[in-house]
PDB file of C-alpha atoms and ligand atoms in Angstrom:
ATOM      1  CA  MET N 232      73.453 114.784 124.726  1.00  0.00           C
ATOM      2  CA  PRO N 233      76.585 113.187 122.517  1.00  0.00           C
ATOM      3  CA  ARG N 234      75.588 112.729 118.798  1.00  0.00           C
ATOM      4  CA  PRO N 235      74.928 109.304 117.720  1.00  0.00           C
ATOM      5  CA  ILE N 236      76.872 108.430 114.416  1.00  0.00           C
ATOM      6  CA  ILE N 237      77.496 105.148 113.010  1.00  0.00           C
ATOM      7  CA  ILE N 238      81.181 104.843 111.516  1.00  0.00           C
ATOM      8  CA  ASP N 239      81.169 103.126 107.653  1.00  0.00           C
ATOM      9  CA  THR N 240      84.615 102.205 107.239  1.00  0.00           C
ATOM     10  CA  ASP N 241      87.802 100.573 105.290  1.00  0.00           C
ATOM     11  CA  PRO N 242      90.273 100.758 107.619  1.00  0.00           C
ATOM     12  CA  GLY N 243      92.982 101.790 106.599  1.00  0.00           C
ATOM     13  CA  GLN N 244      95.479 104.118 108.510  1.00  0.00           C
ATOM     14  CA  ASP N 245      93.368 107.278 107.258  1.00  0.00           C
ATOM     15  CA  ASP N 246      90.236 105.801 108.388  1.00  0.00           C
ATOM     16  CA  ALA N 247      91.801 104.315 111.907  1.00  0.00           C
ATOM     17  CA  LEU N 248      93.232 107.983 112.837  1.00  0.00           C
ATOM     18  CA  ALA N 249      89.514 108.754 112.062  1.00  0.00           C
ATOM     19  CA  ILE N 250      88.244 106.018 114.526  1.00  0.00           C
ATOM     20  CA  LEU N 251      90.138 107.473 117.058  1.00  0.00           C
ATOM     21  CA  LEU N 252      89.287 110.932 117.102  1.00  0.00           C
ATOM     22  CA  ALA N 253      85.742 109.714 117.336  1.00  0.00           C
ATOM     23  CA  LEU N 254      86.550 107.619 120.305  1.00  0.00           C
ATOM     24  CA  ALA N 255      88.269 110.133 122.051  1.00  0.00           C
ATOM     25  CA  SER N 256      85.903 112.944 121.900  1.00  0.00           C
ATOM     26  CA  PRO N 257      82.629 112.545 124.440  1.00  0.00           C
ATOM     27  CA  GLU N 258      80.712 115.043 122.291  1.00  0.00           C
ATOM     28  CA  LEU N 259      79.839 112.018 119.948  1.00  0.00           C
ATOM     29  CA  ASP N 260      78.088 108.570 120.680  1.00  0.00           C
ATOM     30  CA  VAL N 261      79.591 106.047 118.170  1.00  0.00           C
ATOM     31  CA  ARG N 262      76.765 103.543 118.092  1.00  0.00           C
ATOM     32  CA  GLY N 263      78.308 101.124 115.540  1.00  0.00           C
ATOM     33  CA  ILE N 264      81.169 100.709 112.875  1.00  0.00           C
ATOM     34  CA  THR N 265      80.153  98.967 110.005  1.00  0.00           C
ATOM     35  CA  CYS N 266      83.044  97.876 108.455  1.00  0.00           C
ATOM     36  CA  VAL N 267      83.115  97.242 104.193  1.00  0.00           C
ATOM     37  CA  ALA N 268      85.485  95.755 101.657  1.00  0.00           C
ATOM     38  CA  GLY N 269      87.549  98.752 100.162  1.00  0.00           C
ATOM     39  CA  ASN N 270      91.577  99.476 100.798  1.00  0.00           C
ATOM     40  CA  VAL N 271      91.917  96.237 101.492  1.00  0.00           C
ATOM     41  CA  PRO N 272      89.236  92.518 101.385  1.00  0.00           C
ATOM     42  CA  LEU N 273      86.603  92.989 103.741  1.00  0.00           C
ATOM     43  CA  ALA N 274      87.829  90.602 106.682  1.00  0.00           C
ATOM     44  CA  LEU N 275      90.897  93.403 107.553  1.00  0.00           C
ATOM     45  CA  THR N 276      88.803  96.112 107.286  1.00  0.00           C
ATOM     46  CA  SER N 277      86.839  94.210 109.955  1.00  0.00           C
ATOM     47  CA  ARG N 278      90.074  93.025 111.607  1.00  0.00           C
ATOM     48  CA  ASN N 279      91.799  96.823 111.439  1.00  0.00           C
ATOM     49  CA  ALA N 280      88.700  98.342 112.839  1.00  0.00           C
ATOM     50  CA  ARG N 281      88.528  95.932 115.951  1.00  0.00           C
ATOM     51  CA  ILE N 282      92.443  96.899 116.515  1.00  0.00           C
ATOM     52  CA  VAL N 283      91.912 100.618 116.596  1.00  0.00           C
ATOM     53  CA  CYS N 284      88.760 100.199 119.187  1.00  0.00           C
ATOM     54  CA  GLU N 285      90.994  97.969 121.311  1.00  0.00           C
ATOM     55  CA  LEU N 286      93.990 100.618 120.962  1.00  0.00           C
ATOM     56  CA  ALA N 287      91.595 103.293 122.372  1.00  0.00           C
ATOM     57  CA  GLY N 288      90.811 100.997 124.852  1.00  0.00           C
ATOM     58  CA  ARG N 289      86.808 100.525 123.959  1.00  0.00           C
ATOM     59  CA  THR N 290      86.279  96.770 123.551  1.00  0.00           C
ATOM     60  CA  ASN N 291      82.681  97.073 123.886  1.00  0.00           C
ATOM     61  CA  VAL N 292      81.617  99.110 120.749  1.00  0.00           C
ATOM     62  CA  LEU N 293      79.912  96.910 118.267  1.00  0.00           C
ATOM     63  CA  VAL N 294      81.486  96.207 114.790  1.00  0.00           C
ATOM     64  CA  TYR N 295      79.584  94.696 112.526  1.00  0.00           C
ATOM     65  CA  ALA N 296      80.971  93.131 108.513  1.00  0.00           C
ATOM     66  CA  GLY N 297      78.950  94.436 105.998  1.00  0.00           C
ATOM     67  CA  ALA N 298      79.839  93.872 102.400  1.00  0.00           C
ATOM     68  CA  SER N 299      82.749  92.215 100.476  1.00  0.00           C
ATOM     69  CA  ALA N 300      82.287  93.848  97.108  1.00  0.00           C
ATOM     70  CA  PRO N 301      80.490  96.763  95.510  1.00  0.00           C
ATOM     71  CA  LEU N 302      77.074  96.648  94.219  1.00  0.00           C
ATOM     72  CA  GLU N 303      77.509  95.693  91.032  1.00  0.00           C
ATOM     73  CA  ARG N 304      81.658  95.738  90.151  1.00  0.00           C
ATOM     74  CA  GLU N 305      84.581  93.712  91.212  1.00  0.00           C
ATOM     75  CA  LEU N 306      85.932  94.635  94.347  1.00  0.00           C
ATOM     76  CA  VAL N 307      89.449  97.586  93.166  1.00  0.00           C
ATOM     77  CA  THR N 308      91.249  97.028  97.187  1.00  0.00           C
ATOM     78  CA  ALA N 309      94.289  99.631  97.581  1.00  0.00           C
ATOM     79  CA  GLU N 310      97.284  97.956  99.347  1.00  0.00           C
ATOM     80  CA  TYR N 311      99.491  99.282  97.234  1.00  0.00           C
ATOM     81  CA  VAL N 312      99.110 102.807  99.634  1.00  0.00           C
ATOM     82  CA  HIS N 313      97.794 100.841 103.092  1.00  0.00           C
ATOM     83  CA  GLY N 314     100.302  97.715 102.852  1.00  0.00           C
ATOM     84  CA  LYS N 315      98.957  94.016 103.364  1.00  0.00           C
ATOM     85  CA  THR N 316      97.121  94.527 105.930  1.00  0.00           C
ATOM     86  CA  GLY N 317      95.967  97.700 105.711  1.00  0.00           C
ATOM     87  CA  LEU N 318      97.312  99.318 108.833  1.00  0.00           C
ATOM     88  CA  ASP N 319     100.935  97.895 108.018  1.00  0.00           C
ATOM     89  CA  GLY N 320     103.389 101.070 109.976  1.00  0.00           C
ATOM     90  CA  TYR N 321     103.390  99.636 113.645  1.00  0.00           C
ATOM     91  CA  ASP N 322     102.686  96.971 114.700  1.00  0.00           C
ATOM     92  CA  LEU N 323      99.477  95.906 116.918  1.00  0.00           C
ATOM     93  CA  PRO N 324      98.242  92.861 118.457  1.00  0.00           C
ATOM     94  CA  GLU N 325      95.848  90.409 116.795  1.00  0.00           C
ATOM     95  CA  PRO N 326      92.291  91.946 118.279  1.00  0.00           C
ATOM     96  CA  SER N 327      90.472  89.741 120.884  1.00  0.00           C
ATOM     97  CA  MET N 328      87.050  91.223 120.828  1.00  0.00           C
ATOM     98  CA  PRO N 329      84.625  89.560 119.009  1.00  0.00           C
ATOM     99  CA  LEU N 330      82.989  91.127 115.614  1.00  0.00           C
ATOM    100  CA  ALA N 331      79.202  91.993 116.288  1.00  0.00           C
ATOM    101  CA  GLU N 332      77.024  89.454 115.357  1.00  0.00           C
ATOM    102  CA  GLY N 333      74.781  90.204 112.486  1.00  0.00           C
ATOM    103  CA  HIS N 334      75.623  92.241 108.760  1.00  0.00           C
ATOM    104  CA  ALA N 335      76.664  95.815 109.237  1.00  0.00           C
ATOM    105  CA  VAL N 336      73.426  96.251 106.844  1.00  0.00           C
ATOM    106  CA  ASP N 337      70.969  95.458 108.677  1.00  0.00           C
ATOM    107  CA  PHE N 338      72.571  97.169 111.525  1.00  0.00           C
ATOM    108  CA  ILE N 339      72.192 100.294 109.461  1.00  0.00           C
ATOM    109  CA  ILE N 340      68.897  99.873 108.363  1.00  0.00           C
ATOM    110  CA  GLU N 341      67.614  98.765 111.964  1.00  0.00           C
ATOM    111  CA  THR N 342      69.234 101.776 113.469  1.00  0.00           C
ATOM    112  CA  THR N 343      68.347 104.449 111.914  1.00  0.00           C
ATOM    113  CA  MET N 344      64.488 103.419 112.040  1.00  0.00           C
ATOM    114  CA  ASP N 345      64.633 102.774 115.861  1.00  0.00           C
ATOM    115  CA  SER N 346      66.132 106.318 116.004  1.00  0.00           C
ATOM    116  CA  ALA N 347      64.249 109.794 116.234  1.00  0.00           C
ATOM    117  CA  PRO N 348      63.884 111.026 112.365  1.00  0.00           C
ATOM    118  CA  GLY N 349      66.405 114.204 111.754  1.00  0.00           C
ATOM    119  CA  SER N 350      69.145 112.365 115.066  1.00  0.00           C
ATOM    120  CA  LEU N 351      71.452 109.723 113.543  1.00  0.00           C
ATOM    121  CA  THR N 352      74.622 110.699 111.309  1.00  0.00           C
ATOM    122  CA  LEU N 353      76.513 108.751 108.839  1.00  0.00           C
ATOM    123  CA  CYS N 354      80.401 108.912 108.393  1.00  0.00           C
ATOM    124  CA  ALA N 355      81.280 107.243 105.778  1.00  0.00           C
ATOM    125  CA  LEU N 356      85.420 106.979 105.056  1.00  0.00           C
ATOM    126  CA  GLY N 357      85.367 104.318 102.702  1.00  0.00           C
ATOM    127  CA  PRO N 358      83.431 102.890  99.578  1.00  0.00           C
ATOM    128  CA  LEU N 359      79.354 103.558  99.980  1.00  0.00           C
ATOM    129  CA  THR N 360      78.448  99.850  99.592  1.00  0.00           C
ATOM    130  CA  ASN N 361      76.957  99.053 102.460  1.00  0.00           C
ATOM    131  CA  LEU N 362      75.003 102.574 102.766  1.00  0.00           C
ATOM    132  CA  GLY N 363      74.390 101.658  98.811  1.00  0.00           C
ATOM    133  CA  GLN N 364      72.938  97.779  99.965  1.00  0.00           C
ATOM    134  CA  ALA N 365      70.620  99.404 102.544  1.00  0.00           C
ATOM    135  CA  LEU N 366      69.044 101.986 100.673  1.00  0.00           C
ATOM    136  CA  ARG N 367      68.112  99.573  98.167  1.00  0.00           C
ATOM    137  CA  GLN N 368      66.876  97.121 101.397  1.00  0.00           C
ATOM    138  CA  ALA N 369      64.843 100.392 103.364  1.00  0.00           C
ATOM    139  CA  PRO N 370      65.027 103.726 101.146  1.00  0.00           C
ATOM    140  CA  GLU N 371      63.225 104.835 103.543  1.00  0.00           C
ATOM    141  CA  ILE N 372      66.245 105.004 105.923  1.00  0.00           C
ATOM    142  CA  GLY N 373      67.376 107.775 103.934  1.00  0.00           C
ATOM    143  CA  PRO N 374      65.302 110.998 105.031  1.00  0.00           C
ATOM    144  CA  ARG N 375      65.424 109.397 108.393  1.00  0.00           C
ATOM    145  CA  LEU N 376      68.709 110.460 108.930  1.00  0.00           C
ATOM    146  CA  ARG N 377      70.356 113.647 110.313  1.00  0.00           C
ATOM    147  CA  GLU N 378      72.997 114.177 107.811  1.00  0.00           C
ATOM    148  CA  ILE N 379      75.902 111.694 105.516  1.00  0.00           C
ATOM    149  CA  VAL N 380      78.865 112.892 106.335  1.00  0.00           C
ATOM    150  CA  LEU N 381      81.808 110.872 103.635  1.00  0.00           C
ATOM    151  CA  MET N 382      85.034 111.030 102.443  1.00  0.00           C
ATOM    152  CA  GLY N 383      85.109 110.978  98.970  1.00  0.00           C
ATOM    153  CA  GLY N 384      85.362 112.950  95.321  1.00  0.00           C
ATOM    154  CA  GLY N 385      87.352 115.571  93.883  1.00  0.00           C
ATOM    155  CA  LEU N 386      86.645 118.125  91.406  1.00  0.00           C
ATOM    156  CA  PHE N 387      90.248 120.797  90.923  1.00  0.00           C
ATOM    157  CA  GLU N 388      92.212 117.903  92.597  1.00  0.00           C
ATOM    158  CA  GLY N 389      91.213 115.548  90.193  1.00  0.00           C
ATOM    159  CA  GLY N 390      90.877 111.992  90.818  1.00  0.00           C
ATOM    160  CA  ASN N 391      94.152 109.834  92.801  1.00  0.00           C
ATOM    161  CA  THR N 392      93.125 106.092  91.381  1.00  0.00           C
ATOM    162  CA  THR N 393      92.253 107.378  87.310  1.00  0.00           C
ATOM    163  CA  PRO N 394      92.723 110.643  86.068  1.00  0.00           C
ATOM    164  CA  SER N 395      88.875 111.499  87.497  1.00  0.00           C
ATOM    165  CA  ALA N 396      88.090 109.553  90.500  1.00  0.00           C
ATOM    166  CA  GLU N 397      88.894 109.364  93.932  1.00  0.00           C
ATOM    167  CA  PHE N 398      88.976 105.288  94.948  1.00  0.00           C
ATOM    168  CA  ASN N 399      85.745 105.767  97.190  1.00  0.00           C
ATOM    169  CA  ILE N 400      84.028 107.326  94.667  1.00  0.00           C
ATOM    170  CA  TYR N 401      85.736 104.700  92.721  1.00  0.00           C
ATOM    171  CA  VAL N 402      85.349 101.418  93.982  1.00  0.00           C
ATOM    172  CA  ASP N 403      81.623 101.747  93.873  1.00  0.00           C
ATOM    173  CA  PRO N 404      80.043 104.518  92.003  1.00  0.00           C
ATOM    174  CA  GLU N 405      76.765 102.724  92.027  1.00  0.00           C
ATOM    175  CA  ALA N 406      76.286 103.128  95.664  1.00  0.00           C
ATOM    176  CA  ALA N 407      77.881 106.478  95.825  1.00  0.00           C
ATOM    177  CA  ASP N 408      74.842 108.083  93.518  1.00  0.00           C
ATOM    178  CA  LEU N 409      72.529 106.748  95.481  1.00  0.00           C
ATOM    179  CA  VAL N 410      73.325 108.398  98.166  1.00  0.00           C
ATOM    180  CA  MET N 411      73.678 111.210  96.818  1.00  0.00           C
ATOM    181  CA  HIS N 412      69.931 111.535  96.122  1.00  0.00           C
ATOM    182  CA  CYS N 413      69.104 109.685  99.274  1.00  0.00           C
ATOM    183  CA  GLY N 414      67.492 112.580 100.566  1.00  0.00           C
ATOM    184  CA  ALA N 415      69.797 112.880 103.656  1.00  0.00           C
ATOM    185  CA  PRO N 416      71.280 115.763 103.708  1.00  0.00           C
ATOM    186  CA  VAL N 417      74.928 114.876 102.469  1.00  0.00           C
ATOM    187  CA  VAL N 418      77.953 116.890 103.336  1.00  0.00           C
ATOM    188  CA  MET N 419      81.109 115.420 100.769  1.00  0.00           C
ATOM    189  CA  ILE N 420      84.813 115.814 101.246  1.00  0.00           C
ATOM    190  CA  PRO N 421      86.649 116.021  98.887  1.00  0.00           C
ATOM    191  CA  LEU N 422      90.128 115.660  97.711  1.00  0.00           C
ATOM    192  CA  ASP N 423      89.967 119.848  96.859  1.00  0.00           C
ATOM    193  CA  LEU N 424      90.662 119.161 101.028  1.00  0.00           C
ATOM    194  CA  THR N 425      92.073 116.432 101.988  1.00  0.00           C
ATOM    195  CA  HIS N 426      95.074 118.155 100.195  1.00  0.00           C
ATOM    196  CA  GLN N 427      95.332 120.216 102.416  1.00  0.00           C
ATOM    197  CA  THR N 428      95.273 117.896 105.537  1.00  0.00           C
ATOM    198  CA  LEU N 429      98.907 116.860 104.877  1.00  0.00           C
ATOM    199  CA  THR N 430     101.437 115.201 107.755  1.00  0.00           C
ATOM    200  CA  SER N 431     104.740 116.198 108.210  1.00  0.00           C
ATOM    201  CA  ASP N 432     108.029 115.910 109.749  1.00  0.00           C
ATOM    202  CA  ALA N 433     106.914 117.879 113.068  1.00  0.00           C
ATOM    203  CA  ILE N 434     103.326 116.728 113.527  1.00  0.00           C
ATOM    204  CA  ILE N 435     104.453 112.919 113.127  1.00  0.00           C
ATOM    205  CA  ALA N 436     106.861 113.821 115.997  1.00  0.00           C
ATOM    206  CA  ASP N 437     104.872 115.353 118.307  1.00  0.00           C
ATOM    207  CA  PHE N 438     102.507 111.706 117.335  1.00  0.00           C
ATOM    208  CA  ARG N 439     105.173 110.207 118.707  1.00  0.00           C
ATOM    209  CA  ALA N 440     106.147 112.237 121.854  1.00  0.00           C
ATOM    210  CA  MET N 441     102.815 111.551 123.402  1.00  0.00           C
ATOM    211  CA  PRO N 442     103.038 109.744 126.486  1.00  0.00           C
ATOM    212  CA  ASN N 443     100.777 107.253 125.810  1.00  0.00           C
ATOM    213  CA  ALA N 444      99.969 103.830 123.574  1.00  0.00           C
ATOM    214  CA  THR N 445      97.971 105.809 121.038  1.00  0.00           C
ATOM    215  CA  GLY N 446     100.473 108.681 120.234  1.00  0.00           C
ATOM    216  CA  PRO N 447     103.350 105.702 119.175  1.00  0.00           C
ATOM    217  CA  ALA N 448     100.698 103.951 117.393  1.00  0.00           C
ATOM    218  CA  THR N 449      99.427 106.968 115.312  1.00  0.00           C
ATOM    219  CA  ALA N 450     102.860 108.157 114.749  1.00  0.00           C
ATOM    220  CA  GLY N 451     103.835 104.496 112.864  1.00  0.00           C
ATOM    221  CA  LEU N 452     100.728 104.720 110.848  1.00  0.00           C
ATOM    222  CA  LEU N 453     101.232 108.486 109.504  1.00  0.00           C
ATOM    223  CA  ASP N 454     104.646 107.780 108.685  1.00  0.00           C
ATOM    224  CA  PHE N 455     103.839 104.761 106.194  1.00  0.00           C
ATOM    225  CA  PHE N 456     101.050 106.259 105.659  1.00  0.00           C
ATOM    226  CA  GLU N 457     102.276 109.074 103.666  1.00  0.00           C
ATOM    227  CA  ARG N 458     105.433 107.562 101.727  1.00  0.00           C
ATOM    228  CA  PHE N 459     103.144 106.850  99.037  1.00  0.00           C
ATOM    229  CA  ASP N 460     101.650 109.875  98.687  1.00  0.00           C
ATOM    230  CA  VAL N 461     104.950 112.040  99.218  1.00  0.00           C
ATOM    231  CA  GLU N 462     106.836 109.767  95.961  1.00  0.00           C
ATOM    232  CA  LYS N 463     103.467 110.213  94.189  1.00  0.00           C
ATOM    233  CA  TYR N 464     103.027 114.158  94.473  1.00  0.00           C
ATOM    234  CA  GLY N 465     106.356 115.468  95.658  1.00  0.00           C
ATOM    235  CA  SER N 466     105.257 116.993  98.294  1.00  0.00           C
ATOM    236  CA  GLN N 467     106.385 117.209 102.106  1.00  0.00           C
ATOM    237  CA  GLY N 468     103.650 115.170 103.827  1.00  0.00           C
ATOM    238  CA  GLY N 469     100.620 113.229 102.229  1.00  0.00           C
ATOM    239  CA  PRO N 470      97.445 113.775 102.551  1.00  0.00           C
ATOM    240  CA  LEU N 471      95.252 112.370 105.748  1.00  0.00           C
ATOM    241  CA  HIS N 472      91.800 112.356 104.507  1.00  0.00           C
ATOM    242  CA  ASP N 473      89.518 110.636 106.759  1.00  0.00           C
ATOM    243  CA  PRO N 474      89.586 112.116 110.394  1.00  0.00           C
ATOM    244  CA  ASN N 475      88.495 115.232 108.498  1.00  0.00           C
ATOM    245  CA  VAL N 476      84.784 113.737 108.530  1.00  0.00           C
ATOM    246  CA  ILE N 477      84.610 113.225 112.204  1.00  0.00           C
ATOM    247  CA  ALA N 478      87.040 116.495 112.742  1.00  0.00           C
ATOM    248  CA  TYR N 479      83.672 118.397 110.525  1.00  0.00           C
ATOM    249  CA  LEU N 480      81.747 116.966 113.571  1.00  0.00           C
ATOM    250  CA  LEU N 481      83.049 118.477 115.711  1.00  0.00           C
ATOM    251  CA  GLN N 482      84.554 121.246 114.319  1.00  0.00           C
ATOM    252  CA  PRO N 483      82.677 122.921 111.887  1.00  0.00           C
ATOM    253  CA  ASP N 484      83.594 126.543 111.699  1.00  0.00           C
ATOM    254  CA  LEU N 485      87.231 124.795 110.550  1.00  0.00           C
ATOM    255  CA  TYR N 486      85.354 123.917 107.126  1.00  0.00           C
ATOM    256  CA  GLY N 487      84.002 126.038 104.470  1.00  0.00           C
ATOM    257  CA  GLY N 488      81.932 125.163 101.168  1.00  0.00           C
ATOM    258  CA  ARG N 489      79.357 125.465  99.100  1.00  0.00           C
ATOM    259  CA  HIS N 490      75.839 123.937  98.441  1.00  0.00           C
ATOM    260  CA  ILE N 491      76.225 122.585  94.771  1.00  0.00           C
ATOM    261  CA  ASN N 492      75.041 120.013  92.964  1.00  0.00           C
ATOM    262  CA  VAL N 493      77.044 116.706  92.224  1.00  0.00           C
ATOM    263  CA  GLU N 494      76.400 113.789  90.035  1.00  0.00           C
ATOM    264  CA  ILE N 495      78.414 110.588  90.445  1.00  0.00           C
ATOM    265  CA  GLU N 496      79.509 109.556  86.111  1.00  0.00           C
ATOM    266  CA  THR N 497      78.135 105.214  86.538  1.00  0.00           C
ATOM    267  CA  GLY N 498      78.138 104.884  82.787  1.00  0.00           C
ATOM    268  CA  SER N 499      81.591 105.768  81.285  1.00  0.00           C
ATOM    269  CA  ALA N 500      84.581 103.724  80.919  1.00  0.00           C
ATOM    270  CA  LEU N 501      86.729 106.149  81.024  1.00  0.00           C
ATOM    271  CA  THR N 502      85.827 108.733  83.616  1.00  0.00           C
ATOM    272  CA  ARG N 503      84.370 105.918  85.909  1.00  0.00           C
ATOM    273  CA  GLY N 504      83.108 107.049  89.753  1.00  0.00           C
ATOM    274  CA  MET N 505      83.915 110.968  88.929  1.00  0.00           C
ATOM    275  CA  THR N 506      82.257 113.471  90.591  1.00  0.00           C
ATOM    276  CA  VAL N 507      80.713 115.922  88.429  1.00  0.00           C
ATOM    277  CA  ALA N 508      80.361 118.777  90.861  1.00  0.00           C
ATOM    278  CA  ASP N 509      78.688 122.232  89.805  1.00  0.00           C
ATOM    279  CA  TRP N 510      81.272 124.634  91.766  1.00  0.00           C
ATOM    280  CA  TRP N 511      80.594 127.002  89.929  1.00  0.00           C
ATOM    281  CA  ARG N 512      76.795 126.852  89.244  1.00  0.00           C
ATOM    282  CA  VAL N 513      76.543 126.398  85.354  1.00  0.00           C
ATOM    283  CA  THR N 514      73.718 124.472  85.513  1.00  0.00           C
ATOM    284  CA  ASP N 515      70.191 124.334  86.885  1.00  0.00           C
ATOM    285  CA  ARG N 516      70.687 121.456  88.694  1.00  0.00           C
ATOM    286  CA  THR N 517      68.689 120.960  92.139  1.00  0.00           C
ATOM    287  CA  ALA N 518      72.118 121.535  95.249  1.00  0.00           C
ATOM    288  CA  ASN N 519      71.851 117.852  96.911  1.00  0.00           C
ATOM    289  CA  VAL N 520      75.317 118.191  98.590  1.00  0.00           C
ATOM    290  CA  LEU N 521      77.164 120.559 100.891  1.00  0.00           C
ATOM    291  CA  TYR N 522      80.548 120.405  99.154  1.00  0.00           C
ATOM    292  CA  LEU N 523      83.671 121.409 101.596  1.00  0.00           C
ATOM    293  CA  ARG N 524      86.930 122.703  99.692  1.00  0.00           C
ATOM    294  CA  ASN N 525      88.577 124.585 102.669  1.00  0.00           C
ATOM    295  CA  VAL N 526      89.711 123.833 106.249  1.00  0.00           C
ATOM    296  CA  ASP N 527      91.836 125.463 108.955  1.00  0.00           C
ATOM    297  CA  VAL N 528      94.898 123.080 108.055  1.00  0.00           C
ATOM    298  CA  ALA N 529      96.157 123.664 111.732  1.00  0.00           C
ATOM    299  CA  GLY N 530      93.130 123.657 113.793  1.00  0.00           C
ATOM    300  CA  TYR N 531      92.440 120.256 111.694  1.00  0.00           C
ATOM    301  CA  TRP N 532      96.455 119.082 113.556  1.00  0.00           C
ATOM    302  CA  GLN N 533      95.507 120.642 117.224  1.00  0.00           C
ATOM    303  CA  LEU N 534      92.210 118.933 117.219  1.00  0.00           C
ATOM    304  CA  LEU N 535      93.890 115.292 116.553  1.00  0.00           C
ATOM    305  CA  LYS N 536      96.851 115.830 118.422  1.00  0.00           C
ATOM    306  CA  ASP N 537      94.108 117.514 121.083  1.00  0.00           C
ATOM    307  CA  ARG N 538      92.442 114.423 121.102  1.00  0.00           C
ATOM    308  CA  LEU N 539      94.465 111.042 120.401  1.00  0.00           C
ATOM    309  CA  SER N 540      96.586 112.821 123.749  1.00  0.00           C
ATOM    310  CA  GLN N 541      93.548 112.065 125.790  1.00  0.00           C
ATOM    311  CA  LEU N 542      92.989 108.134 125.019  1.00  0.00           C
ATOM    312  CA  PRO N 543      95.130 105.108 126.426  1.00  0.00           C
TER     313      PRO N 543
HETATM  314  C1  BDR V 453      90.210 107.478 100.237  1.00  0.00           C
HETATM  315  O1  BDR V 453      90.778 106.509 100.217  1.00  0.00           O
HETATM  316  C2  BDR V 453      91.179 105.753 100.648  1.00  0.00           C
HETATM  317  O2  BDR V 453      92.496 105.074 100.629  1.00  0.00           O
HETATM  318  C3  BDR V 453      91.599 106.527 102.530  1.00  0.00           C
HETATM  319  O3  BDR V 453      91.559 105.744 103.346  1.00  0.00           O
HETATM  320  C4  BDR V 453      90.514 107.433 102.010  1.00  0.00           C
HETATM  321  O4  BDR V 453      89.182 106.809 102.109  1.00  0.00           O
HETATM  322  C5  BDR V 453      91.273 108.417  99.726  1.00  0.00           C
HETATM  323  O5  BDR V 453      90.786 108.471  98.403  1.00  0.00           O
HETATM  324 CA1   CA V 454      89.116 105.214 103.996  1.00  0.00          CA
END
């Protein structure tokens, strides 16, 4: 039986590729996509998620709009990375499929409560506001989840939004704090890992050469997305963060990490959203996260290419 998942997301080019990877994978049953404000405001993330479903030929996927701002903070967006629309880099048609009726948070709660305990996985690719709100309204969903797999945080790489914080956690640290202690097994995919999965000219050329519509669209999105980080880090390519969440579900053997304690800084202005990760186990705080640090980079790109070549 395919594994049931909800994808919570703020597309974003890298979110878009994560969604495509999931929709191309028969091992996964995408029960719904819940959108949150993050890279760009909610109106755009909920538009972009539908554009991506239509690119994949999956107009039947339920796409919900969720939180338009973090639990307790002003929204911070990242158009400087993702462009004005969040999906700059390739001209894709406006979506014709409608948003699903209802709120993303209610959908998360209802789907979790209606699923067998320990069966539903939540894949979080953006700020954790929808999940945080769901946990506030219905804390009983935490222990019912099979797993929460999230892209966010970092230790060895520092932050990408402030010196100490990664974007998704920085935007809504209170929500991240709730997630870290919700009773679900949490798998964390930090910058320490995603900064290894860099794009390259050769990889982008492989996508561009695919004989379907998805390949060239992917190449355009990647071209645009990498430009910011290539300039920032002086690297050959840009880190493709979010598809790691889906790739981990499909091929966990590509990944390695440790069970450690991670706490979220919510008090300090200077280190807001820092993921205080006890990698060296120097405290006696209880491990609450599987912190992934290693990835088989070639295997990751091969998986993405194989699966996206199957799409329309
Ligand atoms: C994360 O922030 C966003 O810019 C990306 O979509 C990714 O989820 C990386 O810090
Ligand atoms: Ca994202």
